[in-house]
PDB file of C-alpha atoms in Angstrom:
ATOM      1  CA  UNK A  30      17.319  82.168   2.441  1.00 84.00           C
ATOM      2  CA  UNK A  31      14.360  80.563   1.734  1.00 97.00           C
ATOM      3  CA  UNK A  32      13.770  77.903  -1.283  1.00 98.00           C
ATOM      4  CA  UNK A  33      10.466  77.401  -2.857  1.00 98.00           C
ATOM      5  CA  UNK A  34       9.497  74.649  -5.114  1.00 98.00           C
ATOM      6  CA  UNK A  35       6.675  75.015  -7.763  1.00 98.00           C
ATOM      7  CA  UNK A  36       5.492  71.372  -8.738  1.00 98.00           C
ATOM      8  CA  UNK A  37       3.427  71.897 -11.771  1.00 98.00           C
ATOM      9  CA  UNK A  38       5.182  75.396 -12.876  1.00 98.00           C
ATOM     10  CA  UNK A  39       4.303  75.277 -16.448  1.00 98.00           C
ATOM     11  CA  UNK A  40       0.239  74.837 -16.067  1.00 96.00           C
ATOM     12  CA  UNK A  41      -2.231  77.334 -16.030  1.00 95.00           C
ATOM     13  CA  UNK A  42      -1.669  77.910 -12.331  1.00 97.00           C
ATOM     14  CA  UNK A  43       1.982  77.428 -12.225  1.00 98.00           C
ATOM     15  CA  UNK A  44       3.136  79.965 -14.593  1.00 98.00           C
ATOM     16  CA  UNK A  45       1.189  82.850 -13.056  1.00 98.00           C
ATOM     17  CA  UNK A  46       1.996  81.582  -9.356  1.00 98.00           C
ATOM     18  CA  UNK A  47       5.930  81.242 -10.447  1.00 98.00           C
ATOM     19  CA  UNK A  48       5.759  84.668 -11.526  1.00 98.00           C
ATOM     20  CA  UNK A  49       4.199  85.990  -8.124  1.00 98.00           C
ATOM     21  CA  UNK A  50       6.632  84.029  -5.962  1.00 98.00           C
ATOM     22  CA  UNK A  51       9.630  85.483  -8.515  1.00 98.00           C
ATOM     23  CA  UNK A  52       8.484  88.827  -7.310  1.00 98.00           C
ATOM     24  CA  UNK A  53       8.149  87.634  -3.693  1.00 98.00           C
ATOM     25  CA  UNK A  54      11.184  89.256  -1.678  1.00 97.00           C
ATOM     26  CA  UNK A  55      11.707  86.354   0.817  1.00 97.00           C
ATOM     27  CA  UNK A  56      12.004  83.929  -1.810  1.00 98.00           C
ATOM     28  CA  UNK A  57      16.011  83.262  -2.538  1.00 98.00           C
ATOM     29  CA  UNK A  58      15.601  80.054  -4.379  1.00 98.00           C
ATOM     30  CA  UNK A  59      13.146  79.224  -6.853  1.00 98.00           C
ATOM     31  CA  UNK A  60      12.795  75.625  -8.020  1.00 98.00           C
ATOM     32  CA  UNK A  61      10.590  75.403 -11.018  1.00 98.00           C
ATOM     33  CA  UNK A  62       9.325  71.750 -11.968  1.00 98.00           C
ATOM     34  CA  UNK A  63       7.018  69.980 -14.614  1.00 98.00           C
ATOM     35  CA  UNK A  64       6.888  67.272 -17.037  1.00 97.00           C
ATOM     36  CA  UNK A  65       6.867  69.776 -20.194  1.00 97.00           C
ATOM     37  CA  UNK A  66       7.820  73.354 -21.102  1.00 97.00           C
ATOM     38  CA  UNK A  67       9.196  74.517 -17.600  1.00 98.00           C
ATOM     39  CA  UNK A  68      12.742  75.506 -18.978  1.00 98.00           C
ATOM     40  CA  UNK A  69      11.306  77.901 -21.255  1.00 98.00           C
ATOM     41  CA  UNK A  70       9.100  79.178 -18.377  1.00 98.00           C
ATOM     42  CA  UNK A  71      11.970  79.404 -16.069  1.00 98.00           C
ATOM     43  CA  UNK A  72      14.370  80.927 -18.335  1.00 98.00           C
ATOM     44  CA  UNK A  73      11.461  83.834 -19.120  1.00 98.00           C
ATOM     45  CA  UNK A  74      11.112  84.216 -15.127  1.00 98.00           C
ATOM     46  CA  UNK A  75      14.687  84.194 -14.615  1.00 98.00           C
ATOM     47  CA  UNK A  76      15.046  87.587 -16.020  1.00 98.00           C
ATOM     48  CA  UNK A  77      12.939  89.579 -13.844  1.00 98.00           C
ATOM     49  CA  UNK A  78      15.099  92.103 -11.593  1.00 98.00           C
ATOM     50  CA  UNK A  79      14.485  90.287  -8.204  1.00 98.00           C
ATOM     51  CA  UNK A  80      17.221  88.610  -6.425  1.00 97.00           C
ATOM     52  CA  UNK A  81      15.469  85.239  -6.531  1.00 98.00           C
ATOM     53  CA  UNK A  82      17.618  82.414  -8.522  1.00 98.00           C
ATOM     54  CA  UNK A  83      15.605  80.354 -10.752  1.00 98.00           C
ATOM     55  CA  UNK A  84      16.102  76.481 -11.739  1.00 98.00           C
ATOM     56  CA  UNK A  85      14.179  74.509 -13.928  1.00 98.00           C
ATOM     57  CA  UNK A  86      13.543  70.598 -13.316  1.00 98.00           C
ATOM     58  CA  UNK A  87      11.996  68.712 -16.066  1.00 98.00           C
ATOM     59  CA  UNK A  88      10.152  65.461 -16.032  1.00 97.00           C
ATOM     60  CA  UNK A  89      10.596  62.235 -13.291  1.00 97.00           C
ATOM     61  CA  UNK A  90      14.284  62.233 -13.619  1.00 98.00           C
ATOM     62  CA  UNK A  91      14.685  65.603 -12.376  1.00 98.00           C
ATOM     63  CA  UNK A  92      11.978  65.425  -9.120  1.00 98.00           C
ATOM     64  CA  UNK A  93      14.329  64.546  -6.692  1.00 98.00           C
ATOM     65  CA  UNK A  94      16.854  67.314  -7.670  1.00 98.00           C
ATOM     66  CA  UNK A  95      13.942  69.744  -7.880  1.00 98.00           C
ATOM     67  CA  UNK A  96      12.733  69.127  -4.273  1.00 98.00           C
ATOM     68  CA  UNK A  97      16.291  68.816  -2.528  1.00 98.00           C
ATOM     69  CA  UNK A  98      16.774  71.509   0.028  1.00 98.00           C
ATOM     70  CA  UNK A  99      13.704  73.293  -0.142  1.00 98.00           C
ATOM     71  CA  UNK A 100      11.605  74.928   2.864  1.00 98.00           C
ATOM     72  CA  UNK A 101       8.299  75.065   0.870  1.00 98.00           C
ATOM     73  CA  UNK A 102       6.905  72.859  -1.907  1.00 98.00           C
ATOM     74  CA  UNK A 103       3.374  74.287  -3.531  1.00 98.00           C
ATOM     75  CA  UNK A 104       1.730  71.696  -5.672  1.00 98.00           C
ATOM     76  CA  UNK A 105      -0.601  72.873  -8.303  1.00 98.00           C
ATOM     77  CA  UNK A 106       0.130  70.033 -10.667  1.00 96.00           C
ATOM     78  CA  UNK A 107      -2.517  68.345 -12.390  1.00 91.00           C
ATOM     79  CA  UNK A 108      -5.317  68.555 -14.984  1.00 84.00           C
ATOM     80  CA  UNK A 109      -7.472  71.650 -15.131  1.00 73.00           C
ATOM     81  CA  UNK A 110     -11.290  71.382 -14.567  1.00 66.00           C
ATOM     82  CA  UNK A 111     -13.582  71.561 -17.754  1.00 69.00           C
ATOM     83  CA  UNK A 112     -16.925  71.777 -18.283  1.00 70.00           C
ATOM     84  CA  UNK A 113     -19.025  69.294 -16.675  1.00 73.00           C
ATOM     85  CA  UNK A 114     -16.466  67.854 -14.429  1.00 70.00           C
ATOM     86  CA  UNK A 115     -16.625  68.025 -10.899  1.00 68.00           C
ATOM     87  CA  UNK A 116     -13.427  68.032  -8.503  1.00 62.00           C
ATOM     88  CA  UNK A 117     -14.152  64.548  -7.942  1.00 70.00           C
ATOM     89  CA  UNK A 118     -13.955  63.705 -11.642  1.00 77.00           C
ATOM     90  CA  UNK A 119     -10.313  65.289 -11.522  1.00 79.00           C
ATOM     91  CA  UNK A 120      -9.492  62.821  -8.432  1.00 87.00           C
ATOM     92  CA  UNK A 121      -8.585  59.880 -10.768  1.00 83.00           C
ATOM     93  CA  UNK A 122      -5.944  61.938 -12.326  1.00 88.00           C
ATOM     94  CA  UNK A 123      -4.571  64.285 -10.050  1.00 94.00           C
ATOM     95  CA  UNK A 124      -4.442  61.844  -7.166  1.00 95.00           C
ATOM     96  CA  UNK A 125      -1.715  59.802  -8.355  1.00 94.00           C
ATOM     97  CA  UNK A 126       0.402  63.095  -9.492  1.00 96.00           C
ATOM     98  CA  UNK A 127      -0.118  64.169  -5.868  1.00 97.00           C
ATOM     99  CA  UNK A 128       1.140  60.915  -4.571  1.00 97.00           C
ATOM    100  CA  UNK A 129       4.289  60.935  -6.605  1.00 97.00           C
ATOM    101  CA  UNK A 130       5.476  64.544  -6.124  1.00 98.00           C
ATOM    102  CA  UNK A 131       4.711  64.012  -2.303  1.00 98.00           C
ATOM    103  CA  UNK A 132       6.637  60.932  -2.086  1.00 98.00           C
ATOM    104  CA  UNK A 133       9.513  62.675  -3.617  1.00 98.00           C
ATOM    105  CA  UNK A 134       9.131  65.528  -1.042  1.00 98.00           C
ATOM    106  CA  UNK A 135       9.063  63.023   1.611  1.00 98.00           C
ATOM    107  CA  UNK A 136      12.317  61.605   0.658  1.00 98.00           C
ATOM    108  CA  UNK A 137      14.576  64.536  -0.017  1.00 98.00           C
ATOM    109  CA  UNK A 138      13.013  67.448   2.116  1.00 98.00           C
ATOM    110  CA  UNK A 139      11.064  65.882   4.828  1.00 98.00           C
ATOM    111  CA  UNK A 140      10.821  68.783   6.982  1.00 98.00           C
ATOM    112  CA  UNK A 141       9.655  71.145   4.103  1.00 98.00           C
ATOM    113  CA  UNK A 142       6.167  72.801   4.131  1.00 98.00           C
ATOM    114  CA  UNK A 143       4.083  71.336   1.613  1.00 98.00           C
ATOM    115  CA  UNK A 144       1.050  73.587   0.328  1.00 98.00           C
ATOM    116  CA  UNK A 145      -1.383  71.610  -1.891  1.00 98.00           C
ATOM    117  CA  UNK A 146      -3.569  73.081  -4.620  1.00 97.00           C
ATOM    118  CA  UNK A 147      -4.245  70.486  -6.360  1.00 95.00           C
ATOM    119  CA  UNK A 148      -7.760  69.228  -6.526  1.00 92.00           C
ATOM    120  CA  UNK A 149      -9.733  67.707  -4.957  1.00 92.00           C
ATOM    121  CA  UNK A 150      -8.087  69.246  -2.193  1.00 96.00           C
ATOM    122  CA  UNK A 151     -10.406  67.575   0.175  1.00 96.00           C
ATOM    123  CA  UNK A 152      -8.819  64.487  -0.979  1.00 96.00           C
ATOM    124  CA  UNK A 153      -5.258  65.211  -2.173  1.00 96.00           C
ATOM    125  CA  UNK A 154      -4.088  66.546   1.301  1.00 98.00           C
ATOM    126  CA  UNK A 155      -5.294  63.209   2.720  1.00 98.00           C
ATOM    127  CA  UNK A 156      -3.291  61.498   0.312  1.00 98.00           C
ATOM    128  CA  UNK A 157      -0.474  63.657   1.306  1.00 98.00           C
ATOM    129  CA  UNK A 158      -0.851  62.999   4.862  1.00 98.00           C
ATOM    130  CA  UNK A 159      -1.065  59.299   4.182  1.00 98.00           C
ATOM    131  CA  UNK A 160       2.247  59.622   2.350  1.00 98.00           C
ATOM    132  CA  UNK A 161       4.146  61.541   4.829  1.00 98.00           C
ATOM    133  CA  UNK A 162       3.005  58.774   7.662  1.00 98.00           C
ATOM    134  CA  UNK A 163       4.175  55.608   5.434  1.00 97.00           C
ATOM    135  CA  UNK A 164       7.049  57.522   5.086  1.00 98.00           C
ATOM    136  CA  UNK A 165       7.651  58.564   8.941  1.00 98.00           C
ATOM    137  CA  UNK A 166       7.910  62.456   8.504  1.00 98.00           C
ATOM    138  CA  UNK A 167       4.122  62.965   8.825  1.00 98.00           C
ATOM    139  CA  UNK A 168       3.882  66.730  10.721  1.00 98.00           C
ATOM    140  CA  UNK A 169       0.409  67.897  10.975  1.00 98.00           C
ATOM    141  CA  UNK A 170       1.859  71.705  11.378  1.00 98.00           C
ATOM    142  CA  UNK A 171       3.373  71.530   8.215  1.00 98.00           C
ATOM    143  CA  UNK A 172       0.773  70.134   5.738  1.00 98.00           C
ATOM    144  CA  UNK A 173      -1.837  72.490   4.076  1.00 98.00           C
ATOM    145  CA  UNK A 174      -4.477  72.290   1.673  1.00 98.00           C
ATOM    146  CA  UNK A 175      -4.908  75.946  -0.201  1.00 98.00           C
ATOM    147  CA  UNK A 176      -8.295  77.176   0.516  1.00 98.00           C
ATOM    148  CA  UNK A 177      -7.404  80.995   0.150  1.00 98.00           C
ATOM    149  CA  UNK A 178      -9.356  81.465  -3.396  1.00 98.00           C
ATOM    150  CA  UNK A 179     -12.531  80.911  -1.378  1.00 98.00           C
ATOM    151  CA  UNK A 180     -11.360  83.384   1.062  1.00 97.00           C
ATOM    152  CA  UNK A 181     -10.582  85.828  -1.601  1.00 98.00           C
ATOM    153  CA  UNK A 182     -13.835  85.476  -3.374  1.00 98.00           C
ATOM    154  CA  UNK A 183     -15.909  85.966  -0.099  1.00 98.00           C
ATOM    155  CA  UNK A 184     -14.101  89.281   0.089  1.00 98.00           C
ATOM    156  CA  UNK A 185     -14.629  90.259  -3.400  1.00 98.00           C
ATOM    157  CA  UNK A 186     -18.416  88.843  -3.879  1.00 98.00           C
ATOM    158  CA  UNK A 187     -19.259  90.854  -0.475  1.00 98.00           C
ATOM    159  CA  UNK A 188     -18.348  94.147  -2.131  1.00 97.00           C
ATOM    160  CA  UNK A 189     -20.234  92.945  -5.456  1.00 97.00           C
ATOM    161  CA  UNK A 190     -23.526  93.197  -3.336  1.00 96.00           C
ATOM    162  CA  UNK A 191     -22.087  96.247  -1.066  1.00 96.00           C
ATOM    163  CA  UNK A 192     -19.502  98.438  -3.062  1.00 96.00           C
ATOM    164  CA  UNK A 193     -18.641 100.341   0.158  1.00 95.00           C
ATOM    165  CA  UNK A 194     -16.957  97.553   1.619  1.00 96.00           C
ATOM    166  CA  UNK A 195     -13.260  97.300   1.116  1.00 97.00           C
ATOM    167  CA  UNK A 196     -12.491  94.226  -0.596  1.00 97.00           C
ATOM    168  CA  UNK A 197      -8.907  94.192   0.330  1.00 96.00           C
ATOM    169  CA  UNK A 198      -9.168  94.543   3.932  1.00 96.00           C
ATOM    170  CA  UNK A 199     -12.249  92.341   4.446  1.00 97.00           C
ATOM    171  CA  UNK A 200     -11.750  89.154   5.957  1.00 96.00           C
ATOM    172  CA  UNK A 201     -14.558  86.566   6.140  1.00 97.00           C
ATOM    173  CA  UNK A 202     -13.556  83.015   7.761  1.00 97.00           C
ATOM    174  CA  UNK A 203     -14.036  80.323   5.465  1.00 98.00           C
ATOM    175  CA  UNK A 204     -14.406  76.746   7.091  1.00 98.00           C
ATOM    176  CA  UNK A 205     -14.814  73.473   6.221  1.00 98.00           C
ATOM    177  CA  UNK A 206     -13.412  72.093   2.643  1.00 98.00           C
ATOM    178  CA  UNK A 207     -12.833  73.488  -0.743  1.00 97.00           C
ATOM    179  CA  UNK A 208     -15.567  72.341  -3.231  1.00 94.00           C
ATOM    180  CA  UNK A 209     -18.922  73.154  -3.619  1.00 95.00           C
ATOM    181  CA  UNK A 210     -21.302  72.847  -0.325  1.00 97.00           C
ATOM    182  CA  UNK A 211     -18.288  71.755   1.625  1.00 98.00           C
ATOM    183  CA  UNK A 212     -17.027  75.519   1.537  1.00 98.00           C
ATOM    184  CA  UNK A 213     -18.745  77.496   4.402  1.00 98.00           C
ATOM    185  CA  UNK A 214     -17.932  81.246   4.573  1.00 98.00           C
ATOM    186  CA  UNK A 215     -19.024  82.554   8.073  1.00 98.00           C
ATOM    187  CA  UNK A 216     -20.123  85.750   6.679  1.00 98.00           C
ATOM    188  CA  UNK A 217     -21.972  86.394   9.987  1.00 97.00           C
ATOM    189  CA  UNK A 218     -18.244  86.650  11.466  1.00 97.00           C
ATOM    190  CA  UNK A 219     -16.733  88.880   8.880  1.00 96.00           C
ATOM    191  CA  UNK A 220     -14.069  91.358  10.297  1.00 95.00           C
ATOM    192  CA  UNK A 221     -16.073  94.249   9.424  1.00 92.00           C
ATOM    193  CA  UNK A 222     -19.739  93.703   9.826  1.00 92.00           C
ATOM    194  CA  UNK A 223     -21.988  93.298   6.640  1.00 93.00           C
ATOM    195  CA  UNK A 224     -25.496  93.688   7.020  1.00 94.00           C
ATOM    196  CA  UNK A 225     -27.286  91.098   4.473  1.00 96.00           C
ATOM    197  CA  UNK A 226     -30.683  89.736   4.065  1.00 96.00           C
ATOM    198  CA  UNK A 227     -31.567  86.102   4.752  1.00 96.00           C
ATOM    199  CA  UNK A 228     -31.853  85.748   0.567  1.00 97.00           C
ATOM    200  CA  UNK A 229     -28.780  87.549   0.253  1.00 97.00           C
ATOM    201  CA  UNK A 230     -26.690  85.475   2.766  1.00 98.00           C
ATOM    202  CA  UNK A 231     -28.445  82.220   0.711  1.00 98.00           C
ATOM    203  CA  UNK A 232     -27.262  83.659  -2.553  1.00 98.00           C
ATOM    204  CA  UNK A 233     -23.972  84.869  -1.701  1.00 98.00           C
ATOM    205  CA  UNK A 234     -22.778  81.615   0.023  1.00 98.00           C
ATOM    206  CA  UNK A 235     -23.897  79.381  -3.055  1.00 98.00           C
ATOM    207  CA  UNK A 236     -21.849  81.846  -5.411  1.00 98.00           C
ATOM    208  CA  UNK A 237     -18.711  81.365  -3.091  1.00 98.00           C
ATOM    209  CA  UNK A 238     -19.482  77.738  -2.988  1.00 98.00           C
ATOM    210  CA  UNK A 239     -19.563  77.678  -6.666  1.00 96.00           C
ATOM    211  CA  UNK A 240     -17.466  80.519  -8.034  1.00 96.00           C
ATOM    212  CA  UNK A 241     -15.236  78.113  -9.680  1.00 93.00           C
ATOM    213  CA  UNK A 242     -17.880  77.231 -12.132  1.00 91.00           C
ATOM    214  CA  UNK A 243     -18.432  80.903 -13.187  1.00 94.00           C
ATOM    215  CA  UNK A 244     -14.977  80.738 -14.382  1.00 94.00           C
ATOM    216  CA  UNK A 245     -14.958  77.081 -15.951  1.00 88.00           C
ATOM    217  CA  UNK A 246     -18.414  78.195 -17.829  1.00 91.00           C
ATOM    218  CA  UNK A 247     -16.779  81.217 -19.015  1.00 94.00           C
ATOM    219  CA  UNK A 248     -13.506  79.893 -20.217  1.00 91.00           C
ATOM    220  CA  UNK A 249     -15.775  77.660 -22.494  1.00 88.00           C
ATOM    221  CA  UNK A 250     -13.495  74.661 -22.379  1.00 81.00           C
ATOM    222  CA  UNK A 251     -10.221  76.378 -22.133  1.00 85.00           C
ATOM    223  CA  UNK A 252      -9.790  75.543 -18.559  1.00 84.00           C
ATOM    224  CA  UNK A 253     -10.481  76.700 -14.985  1.00 88.00           C
ATOM    225  CA  UNK A 254      -9.675  79.275 -12.180  1.00 94.00           C
ATOM    226  CA  UNK A 255      -6.060  79.958 -12.967  1.00 96.00           C
ATOM    227  CA  UNK A 256      -4.918  83.626 -12.620  1.00 98.00           C
ATOM    228  CA  UNK A 257      -7.239  84.210  -9.283  1.00 98.00           C
ATOM    229  CA  UNK A 258      -5.889  80.517  -7.921  1.00 98.00           C
ATOM    230  CA  UNK A 259      -2.195  81.713  -8.648  1.00 98.00           C
ATOM    231  CA  UNK A 260      -3.111  84.727  -6.742  1.00 98.00           C
ATOM    232  CA  UNK A 261      -4.444  83.277  -3.892  1.00 98.00           C
ATOM    233  CA  UNK A 262      -1.863  80.719  -3.706  1.00 98.00           C
ATOM    234  CA  UNK A 263       0.609  83.025  -3.951  1.00 98.00           C
ATOM    235  CA  UNK A 264      -1.181  84.940  -1.003  1.00 98.00           C
ATOM    236  CA  UNK A 265      -0.859  81.883   0.858  1.00 98.00           C
ATOM    237  CA  UNK A 266       2.630  81.331   0.573  1.00 98.00           C
ATOM    238  CA  UNK A 267       3.694  84.644   1.406  1.00 98.00           C
ATOM    239  CA  UNK A 268       1.953  84.227   4.725  1.00 98.00           C
ATOM    240  CA  UNK A 269       3.811  81.286   5.343  1.00 98.00           C
ATOM    241  CA  UNK A 270       7.053  82.693   4.194  1.00 98.00           C
ATOM    242  CA  UNK A 271       6.388  85.503   6.652  1.00 98.00           C
ATOM    243  CA  UNK A 272       5.527  83.324   9.375  1.00 98.00           C
ATOM    244  CA  UNK A 273       8.899  81.349   8.916  1.00 96.00           C
ATOM    245  CA  UNK A 274      10.496  84.687   9.651  1.00 96.00           C
ATOM    246  CA  UNK A 275       8.336  85.165  13.033  1.00 96.00           C
ATOM    247  CA  UNK A 276       5.548  87.206  11.907  1.00 96.00           C
ATOM    248  CA  UNK A 277       2.125  86.370  13.090  1.00 94.00           C
ATOM    249  CA  UNK A 278       0.060  85.693  10.434  1.00 97.00           C
ATOM    250  CA  UNK A 279      -3.660  84.220  10.311  1.00 97.00           C
ATOM    251  CA  UNK A 280      -4.943  82.489   7.134  1.00 96.00           C
ATOM    252  CA  UNK A 281      -7.621  79.860   6.907  1.00 97.00           C
ATOM    253  CA  UNK A 282      -6.349  76.644   5.448  1.00 98.00           C
ATOM    254  CA  UNK A 283      -7.198  72.866   5.151  1.00 98.00           C
ATOM    255  CA  UNK A 284      -5.447  70.953   7.825  1.00 98.00           C
ATOM    256  CA  UNK A 285      -5.235  67.887   9.895  1.00 98.00           C
ATOM    257  CA  UNK A 286      -6.801  69.090  12.865  1.00 98.00           C
ATOM    258  CA  UNK A 287      -4.649  67.202  14.981  1.00 98.00           C
ATOM    259  CA  UNK A 288      -2.127  70.038  14.505  1.00 98.00           C
ATOM    260  CA  UNK A 289      -3.632  71.674  17.230  1.00 98.00           C
ATOM    261  CA  UNK A 290      -5.989  69.420  19.101  1.00 98.00           C
ATOM    262  CA  UNK A 291      -6.900  71.939  21.946  1.00 98.00           C
ATOM    263  CA  UNK A 292      -7.962  74.492  19.194  1.00 98.00           C
ATOM    264  CA  UNK A 293      -9.632  71.984  16.767  1.00 98.00           C
ATOM    265  CA  UNK A 294     -12.318  71.325  19.644  1.00 98.00           C
ATOM    266  CA  UNK A 295     -14.344  74.365  18.854  1.00 98.00           C
ATOM    267  CA  UNK A 296     -14.959  73.661  15.162  1.00 98.00           C
ATOM    268  CA  UNK A 297     -15.399  70.189  16.132  1.00 98.00           C
ATOM    269  CA  UNK A 298     -18.281  71.091  18.877  1.00 98.00           C
ATOM    270  CA  UNK A 299     -19.928  73.353  15.830  1.00 98.00           C
ATOM    271  CA  UNK A 300     -20.290  70.284  13.718  1.00 98.00           C
ATOM    272  CA  UNK A 301     -16.829  68.963  12.286  1.00 98.00           C
ATOM    273  CA  UNK A 302     -17.114  66.097  14.927  1.00 98.00           C
ATOM    274  CA  UNK A 303     -14.587  63.636  14.589  1.00 98.00           C
ATOM    275  CA  UNK A 304     -13.245  64.450  11.078  1.00 98.00           C
ATOM    276  CA  UNK A 305      -9.223  64.443  10.751  1.00 98.00           C
ATOM    277  CA  UNK A 306      -9.266  67.504   8.391  1.00 98.00           C
ATOM    278  CA  UNK A 307     -11.144  70.401   8.294  1.00 98.00           C
ATOM    279  CA  UNK A 308     -10.548  74.345   6.961  1.00 98.00           C
ATOM    280  CA  UNK A 309     -10.341  76.711   9.656  1.00 98.00           C
ATOM    281  CA  UNK A 310      -8.560  80.099  10.583  1.00 98.00           C
ATOM    282  CA  UNK A 311      -4.933  79.438  11.529  1.00 98.00           C
ATOM    283  CA  UNK A 312      -1.975  81.091  12.862  1.00 98.00           C
ATOM    284  CA  UNK A 313       0.976  80.426  11.357  1.00 98.00           C
ATOM    285  CA  UNK A 314       4.527  80.518  12.896  1.00 97.00           C
ATOM    286  CA  UNK A 315       7.821  79.607  12.250  1.00 97.00           C
ATOM    287  CA  UNK A 316       6.951  75.486  12.645  1.00 97.00           C
ATOM    288  CA  UNK A 317       4.017  76.020  10.615  1.00 98.00           C
ATOM    289  CA  UNK A 318       0.659  75.815  12.499  1.00 98.00           C
ATOM    290  CA  UNK A 319       1.009  77.606  15.820  1.00 98.00           C
ATOM    291  CA  UNK A 320      -2.750  77.306  16.672  1.00 98.00           C
ATOM    292  CA  UNK A 321      -5.918  77.373  15.164  1.00 98.00           C
ATOM    293  CA  UNK A 322      -7.580  80.841  15.621  1.00 98.00           C
ATOM    294  CA  UNK A 323     -11.193  80.933  17.755  1.00 98.00           C
ATOM    295  CA  UNK A 324     -14.016  82.290  15.557  1.00 97.00           C
ATOM    296  CA  UNK A 325     -14.738  84.626  18.539  1.00 93.00           C
ATOM    297  CA  UNK A 326     -18.623  84.344  18.057  1.00 96.00           C
ATOM    298  CA  UNK A 327     -21.018  81.776  17.378  1.00 97.00           C
ATOM    299  CA  UNK A 328     -21.901  81.126  13.755  1.00 98.00           C
ATOM    300  CA  UNK A 329     -25.868  81.656  13.072  1.00 97.00           C
ATOM    301  CA  UNK A 330     -27.920  78.921  12.440  1.00 97.00           C
ATOM    302  CA  UNK A 331     -27.800  79.132   8.357  1.00 98.00           C
ATOM    303  CA  UNK A 332     -23.978  78.455   8.701  1.00 98.00           C
ATOM    304  CA  UNK A 333     -23.858  75.627  11.467  1.00 98.00           C
ATOM    305  CA  UNK A 334     -26.700  73.956   9.179  1.00 98.00           C
ATOM    306  CA  UNK A 335     -24.124  74.401   6.240  1.00 98.00           C
ATOM    307  CA  UNK A 336     -21.087  73.192   8.303  1.00 98.00           C
ATOM    308  CA  UNK A 337     -23.085  70.192   9.105  1.00 98.00           C
ATOM    309  CA  UNK A 338     -23.838  69.664   5.303  1.00 98.00           C
ATOM    310  CA  UNK A 339     -20.284  70.222   4.782  1.00 98.00           C
ATOM    311  CA  UNK A 340     -19.000  67.635   7.345  1.00 98.00           C
ATOM    312  CA  UNK A 341     -20.981  65.010   5.736  1.00 98.00           C
ATOM    313  CA  UNK A 342     -19.470  65.501   2.535  1.00 97.00           C
ATOM    314  CA  UNK A 343     -16.150  65.708   3.916  1.00 98.00           C
ATOM    315  CA  UNK A 344     -16.401  62.580   5.241  1.00 98.00           C
ATOM    316  CA  UNK A 345     -16.752  60.812   2.029  1.00 97.00           C
ATOM    317  CA  UNK A 346     -14.273  62.908   0.527  1.00 96.00           C
ATOM    318  CA  UNK A 347     -11.385  62.108   3.137  1.00 98.00           C
ATOM    319  CA  UNK A 348     -12.031  58.516   3.097  1.00 97.00           C
ATOM    320  CA  UNK A 349     -11.558  58.482  -0.849  1.00 96.00           C
ATOM    321  CA  UNK A 350      -8.018  59.990  -0.105  1.00 97.00           C
ATOM    322  CA  UNK A 351      -7.107  58.115   2.526  1.00 97.00           C
ATOM    323  CA  UNK A 352      -8.447  54.772   0.612  1.00 96.00           C
ATOM    324  CA  UNK A 353      -6.286  55.623  -2.461  1.00 95.00           C
ATOM    325  CA  UNK A 354      -3.244  56.289  -0.346  1.00 96.00           C
ATOM    326  CA  UNK A 355      -3.419  53.251   1.475  1.00 93.00           C
ATOM    327  CA  UNK A 356      -4.084  51.162  -1.703  1.00 88.00           C
ATOM    328  CA  UNK A 357      -7.131  49.491  -0.081  1.00 58.00           C
TER     329      UNK A 357
END
């Protein structure tokens, strides 16, 4: 019996994410929370012939009930990115939303896994961590920034260049963060070797880093990447749910490196330095982060330089989140 709460379930990511989680056989209870429109979303999804029981929770008065007795909280809540907006622009709005939601989780289900989708992830995850610390319930192994869309894009975009590659099977480790040049795809370490020229590597890396801009531009003011993000979020949630049952699953995710100090030494030596948070490949288990998975080989010079650039930007992003949460 696994209970999952989706906080922001009526939004552009929340609705398709709710649909995909309703289809997941490992979910027995699905709590859908939002400040508007969520009763209709829940009623609609509840008619799907799977065993998960769906309940809706509307507005601040029902937030505590929405996150009581849950095993996993997924947070896509907040405003979408629009043309001309950066993830930093989103911070001013989404930071307060994430803080409020995590406070409720800490109060009512302190041992729940928390998967943060709300951007900017590089700052909202540190906010969540500080809230949990303030409540005395922080466990670095149970807090995740969902960076799976970067991994999904890397696999798909490689296939765009090399049509003989199976995008569904290809795994490209993506480290760093979840915005622009903090996203570092380690194409040289792909699960299936992919031969790329220096120019192809540069262009492909940039496309993976700024793939969200393609969608924002194509939607012409109507939103950002919602369907692909919902897919990526559902994939990460499924990995967590399988890990809860004892299966060994590996997913890259933005975590507090304190979750595995020994395993973090590799990425620190490669350029992450003293950063508290970094996206790394993680083996998930029943308790959350089981270990940080070694990369298996040395990234190339281009990738090492990209890690350096990412680290500099991440230091600022993380500090922004921590400062906000502490009210400094």
